[in-house]
Amino acid sequence: SVGSAVRTGPKAPDFRTASQTTHHVLARAEENARLNDYEQGVKTAFDSIVPTLKRISALQHEPDFESQAQAIARRELGFELPEDILADAWIDQLDMRHLYAGCTFATYHRFCDDFFTTDPLAVEDGEKNFNGGFEGFLQTCGFHTLDISPCADGRLAHLIRYVLRLPHRAVRRKSYAGALFDIENSVQKWVEVEMLRFRAGVPNTADAPTRYLKVVAYHYSSVDPEHGGCAAHGSDTAKAASAGLERLLGFQQAIENSFCCGASIDLLLIGLDTDTDAIRVHVPDGEGAMALDRYVDALELYAATARQDASRARHDIQDAVRQTSPGVAEGMARLIERLIENNFSQIAYVRDYHGDHYADIGHAERFIGAGVGFEEIQLRNLMYFAYLDTVEEAASDLDVGIRIFTELNCRRGLPVPVVVRFDYHGQVPGARERAVTRCRRVTEALQSRYRDLFGRGLLHVLQVVRDCNADAPIEILECTVNAERKAGGH
Amino acid sequence: SVGSAVRTGPKAPDFRTASQTTHHVLARAEENARLNDYEQGVKTAFDSIVPTLKRISALQHEPDFESQAQAIARRELGFELPEDILADAWIDQLDMRHLYAGCTFATYHRFCDDFFTTDPLAVEDGEKNFNGGFEGFLQTCGFHTLDISPCADGRLAHLIRYVLRLPHRAVRRKSYAGALFDIENSVQKWVEVEMLRFRAGVPNTADAPTRYLKVVAYHYSSVDPEHGGCAAHGSDTAKAASAGLERLLGFQQAIENSFCCGASIDLLLIGLDTDTDAIRVHVPDGEGAMALDRYVDALELYAATARQDASRARHDIQDAVRQTSPGVAEGMARLIERLIENNFSQIAYVRDYHGDHYADIGHAERFIGAGVGFEEIQLRNLMYFAYLDTVEEAASDLDVGIRIFTELNCRRGLPVPVVVRFDYHGQVPGARERAVTRCRRVTEALQSRYRDLFGRGLLHVLQVVRDCNADAPIEILECTVNAERKAGGH
Ligand SMILES: [Zn+2]
Ligand SMILES: [Zn+2]
Ligand SMILES: [Zn+2]
Ligand SMILES: [Zn+2]
């Protein structure tokens, strides 16, 4: 039902090389190859942990176990295991829960360091610099800020950089279960952005006729609509979409009612099929109003334009957007066209590297991320993301995440690895100390809320902070893996 | 050591009438009488609860107990007691914990309704309207906002309206244990204020050369310095003052480092002797810098100027402020002079109605208030105030409050009454629902954090919201007193 994956063009020597022609003239095959290399590299690192630990476990009663185990770990995982865990294996047996959590955190650490050192998802220099790059384009569309709230679901974690092919540093992202972002928090962010325009002319001056654009991305599953959709909305697509639209309108009204002088924001609702990564865009009409049943489906448009030349395909995207909502504002239309064209590359990406749809259409996150930050997480199904200041306010988001990991990990005896992370602005005195305090407070609240799991060794927490102004690597603080081991374990 | 309470002037027929001459020419005796009437009225209402319940308790085995009890309650407390509690008294005995909590909440409710209906602490019409009133005066001093963070200690709850004699609606107040306000939260408020100046010209336009003034009020005890000071700082005055100053500087640096174009704020550190209500003001120098040992002591100045005429006394206040910090900015000096002159009335108030110092120099709060709002709380030792969004972030503030009430109430078997309150802006859609949700969430978190007390019936929570834009009365939501009774009590 998602169109046949007909391949055209010259035979490629290897199914996965960059030179292979993709399904669609607008899909960028080289970019896809580069993004796929990166995604596979990161996921392979995480997915090597379980088989490697299994191999090591099988050796635990051999005489030179420790040196054998370390040799395997170095070769397969790229780091050594904590010596004391290996040394204690003879007493009882190898503490696999601690090893698993420790290896997940070590892999995360290496992955982060790589991200902030080599900038693997940087956009091409050409795009970055032409006409002010994406920020410049966004302003010509009438927007000075793009703020996207996807669902916290890990299957949307690649929304910015992969699905929409946007430069991740140019977009604000805050993930919430069911995409139900916090209105008060968003009003504060809006105020901050407008303030900076007034005082500092960043990203443009306050008299420029641009607005703040808030986007909600809900999601659904074309392969298994009854079960593969949004857990926060009982896998009910209509409910996910209408809840997202309602939240958007609430945010807009909050701005309009709290500030005078015609203050307002623009809104956009997007749906994501997490099986094919195709988006649907609810094109706003001339008044900015959206309807749940009025959208452009990128997958249909992809199929319909697959065999055309580039300019004809672009023309058809334009037509589709305008036919959906004839009065749509010119700038909004241009932004949507760009999102759809970008999404074509991602549709081709899934087809090329995964087939009609992903094999892992369900949850397959490797860990939970809780806090503020996580700029490096731009990959699908790597992390369940709960944007939060406190466990108290984000309890339901966290409960969804813990439920997912109870299925994924605890069912087979593996712990839930949680990275608690707070990025801070290093130029503000005391900001690092406050981020550290926040990490500790959230960790304690997690251990208290999920005290049963924690008590059984099935919840492990790594605390991390990062100075996001300094382009710095992450800084590792406490970790329950070490703490418990020091205290003698369970 | 706080000066002798020499009384001058004509003999007053009654020690407490308004016509009595106070100690100081600048002290406003009529205002004092009005404020004292109000304070005594409110406190008498709360303090009638225990003796009334004792009387009722003594009758619980009389045949017409229920009607006798209600008659006493109506007469002494002004409301009836819950019938089912009285009716169940024959089964076991009267549930005094529930009655006590219920009466405290009913008294609070009546007190709030009175406050929002009759505006008992309104400033005189003359002062309100002359030259734009206090806001106008503040702007001539160079400030568009006065934001004060006192300690959460109930002995500072009357700081704005009594100690400093300011119109409470013209001042932002957020109380934190030890006056250690939240810097990130304050930065957000600052951004909001500046934003409104830019967009709406409220309270003045952004080009007016005024600044945001942040004040910290720490406290100490002249009668019992070792034990009567700030609990959050171990009753160490130097520590309380230096921690407050440090927090102020952190806030200022956060503003300066986060926003360009010379954005900054002004700071002022004030100390309060909670036994005499005299303040000390750490007058900033020409650069705005303050020192812990450089301050004007209002009590000394009061004594030194007591026998002068008004213009000479005012002149001496001016001299004292300028001699303390010769370079002090003209506007800052004028504000401080006003605060000191206002404080003279409060010093006289304590002397007239309480003697050399308050009898209740220690804690005597009647309940804990947690949340956002509580504009009506302008009375000393009525409520311990924890300004908070979540229990998680305010845990240490709440712990201090619970510790105080464990001493005050639980020690003699009475529960801790907690009012959880969130004011909201009614013009923002969904704001009421979010306030209601927040009340429930904070209540659950309180019950979880203090589950031992709660389980023993020693913690009762009343949930309240209020539309602060509508000048509305408070709206009563859930109350554990009813909930538990419905569920069959303990
Ligand atoms: Zn979801
Ligand atoms: Zn463990
Ligand atoms: Zn204190
Ligand atoms: Zn009870």
PDB file of N, CA, C and O and ligand atoms in Angstrom, chain A residues 98 457 460 484 490, ligand 2:
ATOM      1  N   HIS A  98      24.929  -4.950  35.972  1.00  0.00           N
ATOM      2  CA  HIS A  98      25.859  -3.842  36.079  1.00  0.00           C
ATOM      3  C   HIS A  98      26.692  -3.705  34.823  1.00  0.00           C
ATOM      4  O   HIS A  98      26.921  -2.596  34.339  1.00  0.00           O
ATOM      5  N   GLY A 457      17.839  -3.629  41.121  1.00  0.00           N
ATOM      6  CA  GLY A 457      18.979  -3.479  40.213  1.00  0.00           C
ATOM      7  C   GLY A 457      18.557  -3.316  38.767  1.00  0.00           C
ATOM      8  O   GLY A 457      19.364  -3.485  37.846  1.00  0.00           O
ATOM      9  N   HIS A 460      19.286   1.898  36.244  1.00  0.00           N
ATOM     10  CA  HIS A 460      20.600   2.508  36.460  1.00  0.00           C
ATOM     11  C   HIS A 460      20.621   3.903  35.868  1.00  0.00           C
ATOM     12  O   HIS A 460      20.035   4.149  34.810  1.00  0.00           O
ATOM     13  N   GLU A 484      26.743   1.721  43.303  1.00  0.00           N
ATOM     14  CA  GLU A 484      26.275   0.473  43.904  1.00  0.00           C
ATOM     15  C   GLU A 484      27.409  -0.511  44.094  1.00  0.00           C
ATOM     16  O   GLU A 484      27.447  -1.244  45.065  1.00  0.00           O
ATOM     17  N   HIS A 490      23.951  -5.515  45.508  1.00  0.00           N
ATOM     18  CA  HIS A 490      22.616  -5.821  46.050  1.00  0.00           C
ATOM     19  C   HIS A 490      22.692  -6.895  47.118  1.00  0.00           C
ATOM     20  O   HIS A 490      22.974  -8.027  46.820  1.00  0.00           O
TER      21      HIS A 490
HETATM   22 ZN    ZN C   2      22.679  -2.702  40.337  1.00  0.00          ZN
END
